[in-house]
Coordinates of C-alpha atoms in Angstrom, one line a residue:
X1 CA -6.8 43.5 -64.0
X2 CA -7.4 42.1 -60.5
X3 CA -5.2 41.5 -57.5
X4 CA -5.1 39.6 -54.2
X5 CA -6.8 42.4 -52.2
X6 CA -10.0 42.0 -54.2
X7 CA -9.5 45.2 -56.2
X8 CA -10.3 45.4 -59.9
X9 CA -8.9 48.2 -62.2
X10 CA -9.9 49.1 -65.8
X11 CA -6.9 50.5 -67.7
X12 CA -6.4 52.5 -70.9
X13 CA -3.7 50.4 -72.6
X14 CA -2.2 53.2 -74.7
X15 CA -1.7 55.7 -71.8
X16 CA -1.6 53.0 -69.0
X17 CA -4.0 55.2 -67.0
X18 CA -6.4 53.5 -64.6
X19 CA -9.9 54.5 -65.7
X20 CA -12.1 52.7 -63.1
X21 CA -11.6 51.1 -59.6
X22 CA -14.1 48.4 -58.8
X23 CA -14.0 47.2 -55.2
X24 CA -16.6 44.8 -53.7
X25 CA -14.8 41.4 -53.4
X26 CA -13.5 40.6 -49.9
X27 CA -11.0 38.0 -51.0
X28 CA -8.4 37.6 -53.9
X29 CA -10.0 37.9 -57.4
X30 CA -8.9 35.1 -59.7
X31 CA -10.5 36.2 -63.0
X32 CA -12.1 39.3 -64.6
X33 CA -13.5 39.2 -68.1
X34 CA -15.5 41.3 -70.6
X35 CA -18.4 39.5 -72.2
X36 CA -17.7 38.7 -75.8
X37 CA -20.4 40.9 -77.2
X38 CA -20.7 43.5 -74.5
X39 CA -18.0 46.0 -73.5
X40 CA -20.0 47.9 -70.9
X41 CA -20.0 45.2 -68.2
X42 CA -17.4 43.0 -66.5
X43 CA -17.5 39.5 -64.9
X44 CA -15.4 38.7 -61.9
X45 CA -15.0 35.9 -59.3
X46 CA -12.5 34.8 -56.7
X47 CA -11.8 33.2 -53.4
X48 CA -15.0 34.6 -51.7
X49 CA -17.0 32.2 -53.8
X50 CA -19.1 35.1 -55.2
X51 CA -19.5 35.9 -59.0
X52 CA -20.1 39.5 -59.6
X53 CA -21.5 41.3 -62.7
X54 CA -20.3 44.9 -62.9
X55 CA -21.5 48.1 -64.6
X56 CA -18.1 49.5 -65.7
X57 CA -19.3 53.1 -66.3
X58 CA -21.0 53.4 -62.9
X59 CA -18.4 51.4 -61.0
X60 CA -21.2 49.4 -59.3
X61 CA -22.2 45.8 -59.0
X62 CA -25.3 44.9 -61.0
X63 CA -25.6 41.3 -59.7
X64 CA -24.1 39.2 -56.9
X65 CA -24.4 35.6 -58.1
X66 CA -24.3 33.1 -55.2
X67 CA -24.2 29.4 -55.5
X68 CA -20.6 28.2 -55.4
X69 CA -19.3 26.7 -52.1
X70 CA -15.6 27.1 -52.7
X71 CA -13.1 29.2 -54.6
X72 CA -14.2 30.3 -58.0
X73 CA -11.2 30.0 -60.3
X74 CA -12.3 30.3 -63.9
X75 CA -15.0 31.6 -66.2
X76 CA -15.8 32.1 -69.9
X77 CA -18.5 34.1 -71.7
X78 CA -20.8 32.8 -74.4
X79 CA -19.7 33.6 -78.0
X80 CA -23.3 33.8 -79.1
X81 CA -25.1 35.7 -76.3
X82 CA -23.9 38.7 -74.1
X83 CA -26.1 37.5 -71.2
X84 CA -24.7 34.0 -70.8
X85 CA -21.5 32.9 -69.1
X86 CA -20.1 29.9 -67.3
X87 CA -18.0 29.6 -64.1
X88 CA -15.9 26.8 -62.6
X89 CA -15.1 26.3 -58.9
X90 CA -13.1 24.2 -56.6
X91 CA -16.4 22.7 -55.3
X92 CA -16.2 20.5 -58.4
X93 CA -19.2 22.2 -60.1
X94 CA -19.5 24.3 -63.2
X95 CA -22.5 26.7 -63.3
X96 CA -24.1 28.4 -66.3
X97 CA -25.5 31.9 -65.5
X98 CA -28.0 34.2 -67.3
X99 CA -28.0 37.8 -66.1
X100 CA -31.6 38.1 -67.2
X101 CA -32.8 35.7 -64.5
X102 CA -34.2 37.7 -61.7
X103 CA -33.3 35.5 -58.7
X104 CA -29.6 35.5 -59.5
X105 CA -29.5 31.7 -59.5
X106 CA -27.6 29.5 -62.1
X107 CA -29.7 28.1 -64.9
X108 CA -27.6 24.9 -65.3
X109 CA -25.1 23.1 -63.2
X110 CA -22.7 20.2 -64.0
X111 CA -20.3 18.3 -61.7
X112 CA -16.8 17.7 -63.1
X113 CA -15.9 15.4 -60.3
X114 CA -12.6 17.2 -59.4
X115 CA -11.7 20.9 -58.6
X116 CA -12.3 22.8 -61.8
X117 CA -9.1 24.6 -63.0
X118 CA -10.5 26.0 -66.3
X119 CA -13.7 26.2 -68.4
X120 CA -14.3 27.4 -71.9
X121 CA -17.1 27.7 -74.4
X122 CA -16.6 26.0 -77.7
X123 CA -17.3 28.1 -80.8
X124 CA -20.8 26.9 -81.4
X125 CA -21.9 28.2 -78.0
X126 CA -23.8 25.0 -77.2
X127 CA -20.8 23.0 -75.8
X128 CA -18.4 23.8 -73.0
X129 CA -15.1 22.1 -72.0
X130 CA -14.0 21.8 -68.4
X131 CA -10.5 21.0 -67.0
X132 CA -9.9 19.5 -63.6
X133 CA -7.9 16.6 -62.2
X134 CA -6.3 14.8 -65.1
X135 CA -9.2 15.0 -67.4
X136 CA -10.9 17.4 -69.9
X137 CA -14.6 16.9 -70.2
X138 CA -17.0 18.2 -72.9
X139 CA -20.6 19.0 -71.9
X140 CA -23.7 19.6 -74.0
X141 CA -25.6 22.6 -72.6
X142 CA -28.4 22.4 -75.0
X143 CA -28.9 18.8 -74.1
X144 CA -29.3 19.7 -70.4
X145 CA -25.7 19.3 -69.3
X146 CA -25.1 15.9 -70.6
X147 CA -21.4 14.9 -70.7
X148 CA -20.3 14.2 -74.3
X149 CA -16.8 12.9 -73.8
X150 CA -14.0 12.7 -71.2
X151 CA -10.4 13.0 -72.4
X152 CA -8.0 11.6 -69.8
X153 CA -4.6 11.4 -71.6
X154 CA -2.8 13.6 -69.0
X155 CA -1.0 12.0 -66.1
X156 CA -1.4 15.0 -63.7
X157 CA -3.7 17.9 -63.1
X158 CA -4.8 19.8 -66.2
X159 CA -4.3 23.5 -65.5
X160 CA -5.5 25.3 -68.6
X161 CA -7.4 24.8 -71.9
X162 CA -8.1 27.0 -74.9
X163 CA -9.7 26.7 -78.4
X164 CA -7.8 27.4 -81.6
X165 CA -8.2 26.8 -85.3
X166 CA -5.7 24.6 -87.2
X167 CA -5.1 24.0 -90.9
X168 CA -6.1 20.6 -92.3
X169 CA -5.9 19.3 -95.9
X170 CA -8.6 16.9 -97.2
X171 CA -8.1 15.6 -100.8
X172 CA -6.0 18.7 -101.7
X173 CA -8.5 21.1 -100.3
X174 CA -7.4 23.2 -97.3
X175 CA -9.7 23.9 -94.4
X176 CA -9.5 25.2 -90.8
X177 CA -10.8 23.1 -88.0
X178 CA -11.2 23.9 -84.3
X179 CA -9.1 22.1 -81.7
X180 CA -8.9 22.1 -77.9
X181 CA -5.4 22.7 -76.5
X182 CA -4.8 21.5 -72.9
X183 CA -1.7 21.7 -70.7
X184 CA -1.0 20.1 -67.3
X185 CA 1.5 19.7 -64.5
X186 CA 2.9 16.6 -66.3
X187 CA 4.6 19.0 -68.7
X188 CA 2.5 17.8 -71.7
X189 CA 0.5 19.9 -74.2
X190 CA -2.3 17.9 -75.9
X191 CA -4.3 18.8 -79.0
X192 CA -7.8 17.3 -78.9
X193 CA -10.0 17.0 -81.9
X194 CA -13.5 17.2 -80.3
X195 CA -15.2 16.5 -83.7
X196 CA -13.7 13.0 -83.9
X197 CA -13.1 12.7 -80.1
X198 CA -9.4 11.9 -80.2
X199 CA -6.0 13.3 -79.3
X200 CA -4.2 14.3 -82.5
X201 CA -1.0 15.9 -81.3
X202 CA 1.2 15.9 -78.2
X203 CA 4.2 17.9 -77.1
X204 CA 6.5 17.6 -74.0
X205 CA 8.0 20.6 -72.2
X206 CA 10.7 20.6 -69.5
X207 CA 8.6 22.0 -66.7
X208 CA 5.0 21.8 -65.4
X209 CA 2.6 23.9 -67.6
X210 CA 0.3 26.5 -66.0
X211 CA -1.5 28.3 -68.9
X212 CA -2.0 28.1 -72.7
X213 CA -3.5 30.5 -75.2
X214 CA -3.8 31.2 -79.0
X215 CA -3.3 34.5 -80.8
X216 CA -6.4 36.0 -82.4
X217 CA -5.3 34.7 -85.8
X218 CA -4.5 31.3 -84.3
X219 CA -1.0 31.3 -85.8
X220 CA 0.9 31.5 -82.5
X221 CA 0.4 29.6 -79.4
X222 CA 1.9 30.7 -76.0
X223 CA 2.4 28.4 -73.0
X224 CA 3.4 29.6 -69.5
X225 CA 5.3 27.3 -67.2
X226 CA 5.7 27.0 -63.4
X227 CA 9.3 28.3 -63.5
X228 CA 8.4 31.6 -65.1
X229 CA 9.4 30.7 -68.7
X230 CA 7.0 31.4 -71.6
X231 CA 7.2 29.2 -74.7
X232 CA 5.8 30.8 -77.8
X233 CA 5.5 28.8 -81.0
X234 CA 4.4 30.0 -84.5
X235 CA 2.7 27.7 -86.9
X236 CA 4.7 26.7 -89.9
X237 CA 4.0 28.5 -93.2
X238 CA 2.4 27.0 -96.2
X239 CA 5.7 26.4 -97.9
X240 CA 6.8 24.2 -94.9
X241 CA 3.6 22.3 -95.0
X242 CA 4.0 21.5 -98.7
X243 CA 7.5 20.3 -98.2
X244 CA 6.3 17.1 -96.6
X245 CA 5.5 18.2 -93.1
X246 CA 1.7 18.2 -93.3
X247 CA 1.3 16.9 -89.8
X248 CA 3.3 19.7 -88.3
X249 CA 0.4 22.2 -88.3
X250 CA 1.2 23.7 -84.9
X251 CA 5.0 23.4 -84.8
X252 CA 5.1 19.9 -83.4
X253 CA 4.7 16.4 -84.8
X254 CA 1.6 14.3 -84.8
X255 CA 1.6 11.4 -82.4
X256 CA 0.1 9.1 -85.0
X257 CA 3.3 9.2 -87.1
X258 CA 6.1 10.1 -84.7
X259 CA 9.6 10.6 -86.0
X260 CA 11.6 9.5 -83.0
X261 CA 15.2 8.4 -82.6
X262 CA 15.5 4.7 -81.7
X263 CA 16.4 4.4 -78.0
X264 CA 19.5 2.4 -77.3
X265 CA 21.0 1.3 -74.0
X266 CA 23.7 3.9 -74.3
X267 CA 21.1 6.7 -74.0
X268 CA 20.0 8.1 -70.6
X269 CA 16.3 8.2 -71.7
X270 CA 16.5 4.4 -72.4
X271 CA 16.4 3.7 -68.7
X272 CA 13.4 6.0 -68.1
X273 CA 11.2 4.8 -70.9
X274 CA 7.6 3.9 -69.9
X275 CA 7.7 5.6 -66.5
X276 CA 4.8 7.9 -67.5
X277 CA 2.6 5.1 -68.8
X278 CA -0.6 4.4 -66.9
X279 CA -1.3 0.7 -65.9
X280 CA -4.2 -0.9 -67.7
X281 CA -6.6 -3.4 -66.4
X282 CA -4.9 -6.8 -66.0
X283 CA -1.4 -5.4 -65.5
X284 CA 0.6 -6.6 -62.5
X285 CA 2.3 -3.9 -60.5
X286 CA 5.6 -5.1 -59.1
X287 CA 6.8 -3.1 -56.1
X288 CA 10.5 -3.2 -55.3
X289 CA 11.6 -2.7 -51.8
X290 CA 13.7 0.4 -51.3
X291 CA 17.3 -0.5 -50.3
X292 CA 18.2 1.0 -46.9
X293 CA 21.6 2.6 -46.7
X294 CA 23.2 1.6 -43.4
X295 CA 25.5 3.9 -41.5
X296 CA 29.1 2.9 -40.8
X297 CA 28.4 1.9 -37.2
X298 CA 25.4 -0.2 -38.2
X299 CA 27.5 -2.1 -40.7
X300 CA 30.1 -2.8 -38.0
X301 CA 27.5 -4.0 -35.6
X302 CA 26.1 -6.4 -38.2
X303 CA 29.7 -7.8 -38.4
X304 CA 29.9 -8.0 -34.5
X305 CA 32.9 -5.6 -34.5
X306 CA 31.6 -4.0 -31.3
X307 CA 34.7 -1.9 -30.4
X308 CA 35.1 -0.5 -33.9
X309 CA 31.4 0.4 -34.0
X310 CA 31.7 2.4 -30.7
X311 CA 34.8 4.2 -31.9
X312 CA 33.2 5.0 -35.3
X313 CA 30.1 6.5 -33.7
X314 CA 32.1 8.5 -31.1
X315 CA 34.2 10.1 -33.9
X316 CA 31.0 11.3 -35.7
X317 CA 29.9 13.3 -32.5
X318 CA 26.2 12.5 -33.0
X319 CA 24.9 12.0 -29.4
X320 CA 21.7 10.2 -30.4
X321 CA 23.6 7.7 -32.4
X322 CA 26.3 7.2 -29.7
X323 CA 23.7 6.5 -27.0
X324 CA 21.8 4.1 -29.4
X325 CA 25.0 2.2 -30.0
X326 CA 25.8 2.0 -26.3
X327 CA 22.3 0.7 -25.6
X328 CA 22.7 -1.9 -28.2
X329 CA 26.1 -3.0 -26.7
X330 CA 24.4 -3.1 -23.3
X331 CA 21.8 -5.5 -24.7
X332 CA 24.6 -7.6 -26.2
X333 CA 26.5 -7.4 -22.9
X334 CA 29.6 -6.1 -24.7
X335 CA 29.9 -2.5 -23.6
X336 CA 32.3 -2.9 -20.7
X337 CA 34.4 -5.3 -22.7
X338 CA 34.7 -2.6 -25.4
X339 CA 35.7 0.0 -22.8
X340 CA 38.4 -2.2 -21.4
X341 CA 39.9 -2.7 -25.0
X342 CA 40.1 1.0 -25.9
X343 CA 43.5 2.6 -26.4
X344 CA 44.4 6.0 -24.9
X345 CA 43.2 8.1 -27.9
X346 CA 39.9 6.1 -28.1
X347 CA 39.4 6.4 -24.4
X348 CA 39.9 10.2 -24.7
X349 CA 37.0 10.3 -27.3
X350 CA 34.8 8.4 -24.8
X351 CA 35.7 10.7 -21.8
X352 CA 35.1 13.8 -24.0
X353 CA 31.6 12.5 -24.9
X354 CA 30.9 11.7 -21.3
X355 CA 32.0 15.1 -20.0
X356 CA 29.7 16.9 -22.5
X357 CA 26.6 14.7 -22.2
X358 CA 26.6 12.7 -18.9
X359 CA 24.6 15.4 -17.1
X360 CA 21.9 15.7 -19.8
X361 CA 18.6 14.4 -18.2
X362 CA 17.7 12.3 -21.3
X363 CA 20.9 10.3 -21.1
X364 CA 22.1 10.6 -17.5
X365 CA 20.6 7.3 -16.3
X366 CA 22.9 5.4 -18.8
X367 CA 25.9 7.7 -19.0
X368 CA 26.4 8.4 -15.3
X369 CA 26.6 4.7 -14.6
X370 CA 29.0 4.2 -17.5
X371 CA 31.2 7.1 -16.3
X372 CA 31.6 5.4 -12.9
X373 CA 32.5 2.0 -14.6
X374 CA 35.0 3.7 -17.0
X375 CA 36.9 5.4 -14.1
X376 CA 37.0 2.2 -12.1
X377 CA 38.2 0.0 -14.9
X378 CA 40.8 2.5 -16.5
X379 CA 42.1 4.3 -13.4
X380 CA 45.7 3.3 -14.0
X381 CA 45.6 4.5 -17.6
X382 CA 44.1 7.8 -16.5
X383 CA 46.8 8.3 -13.9
X384 CA 49.6 7.7 -16.4
X385 CA 48.2 10.2 -19.1
X386 CA 48.0 14.0 -18.7
X387 CA 45.5 14.2 -21.6
X388 CA 43.1 11.7 -19.8
X389 CA 43.5 13.6 -16.6
X390 CA 42.4 16.8 -18.4
X391 CA 39.2 14.9 -19.6
X392 CA 38.5 13.8 -16.0
X393 CA 38.9 17.4 -14.8
X394 CA 36.4 18.6 -17.4
X395 CA 34.0 15.8 -16.3
X396 CA 34.4 16.8 -12.7
X397 CA 33.6 20.4 -13.5
X398 CA 30.5 19.5 -15.5
X399 CA 29.2 17.3 -12.7
X400 CA 29.9 19.9 -10.0
X401 CA 28.0 22.5 -12.1
X402 CA 25.1 20.2 -12.5
X403 CA 25.0 19.6 -8.7
X404 CA 25.0 23.3 -8.1
X405 CA 22.1 23.8 -10.4
X406 CA 20.2 20.9 -8.7
X407 CA 20.8 22.5 -5.2
X408 CA 19.5 25.8 -6.5
X409 CA 16.4 24.2 -8.0
X410 CA 15.7 22.4 -4.7
X411 CA 15.9 25.7 -2.8
X412 CA 13.5 27.3 -5.3
X413 CA 11.2 24.3 -4.9
X414 CA 11.3 24.7 -1.1
X415 CA 10.1 28.3 -1.5
X416 CA 7.4 27.6 -4.0
X417 CA 5.9 24.5 -2.5
X418 CA 4.3 26.1 0.6
X419 CA 2.9 28.9 -1.6
X420 CA 1.3 26.4 -3.9
X421 CA -0.2 24.6 -0.9
X422 CA -1.6 27.8 0.5
X423 CA -3.0 28.8 -2.9
X424 CA -4.6 25.3 -3.2
X425 CA -6.5 25.7 0.1
X426 CA -8.0 29.0 -1.0

């Protein structure tokens, strides 16, 4: 097991006792594996872009394999040789290593074209499969790294792949064939027949998928999701297969003969059909402009109900919106007319807003002039209302406090300015 500090530990599973501590990585270690045919060494790699080959008994690094230029996130060991393994990195490359090579350089390199999330050897040992972006690609190592096929049926990033054996019947004879299982952030699991180069099964899950694996007997597949839930599915028994469900070899239906309920306009999924389909060449993409939801004061302004728009925005107590509406009314030359038509309660809202915000530097140029006009125009109403007189007193106190602050700042400026001039001469 490895952790984010770069430490690797070897455990005894039965007693849970750590047997070895391997520390050489300087960044988080993303994978650690035993070679298939060798239990005396370990392979590890991580965010320091270095692949290390360990001697487990001696707790020492045998080889430091350099070559990747970005995070190394995945690896797999050859099923036919204890000396060969492959690694994938976020630098878009997949490298094949041979521990027998003296200069610690990769013996083969292929470019996936996207950050590599997972890489596996296929059972023959001569082919590898890489996952990255929305594609799974198969490469022929014996043929010099030639790409054999690219499967691009996922709509989002493929996060993990594995190889498993499935049961298949041909003319009454039962046989086991290898398949590639791939999962992605689009929530789909795909089963790929790399012998015939086609997707044979598909299954949708309710969350983005992060990992997939088969049990050693290939009867159970396990899938990990981004929300912490694990989905485990067991292959149907022989009696279930004989009962007419031949295509259900992995616990899900074949996409070639789907048994789906007919979608009707009364179903919710009816209105979401086709949203995950990719456009093909020749399709026209029609973009619909997103409808903008207007605020209440914007609707009133569009109807030229200026006074109602001002009262509406004052009651919301959002100063930016209030100032914006006032500036719009100034541009329309309707602000003073709106002020003259306000009743006592609405005038109280306006004076409350002015007493709280008139001295703010961002709005003072507009609001101080408006304050003077409001007092001049509605002086009789203010004299006849005790509530409005209270608002005027609050306004007076806030202005006097602002004047006191400005006088103090001027005194401080008078003290600092000569000192700055003296410092500038030096």
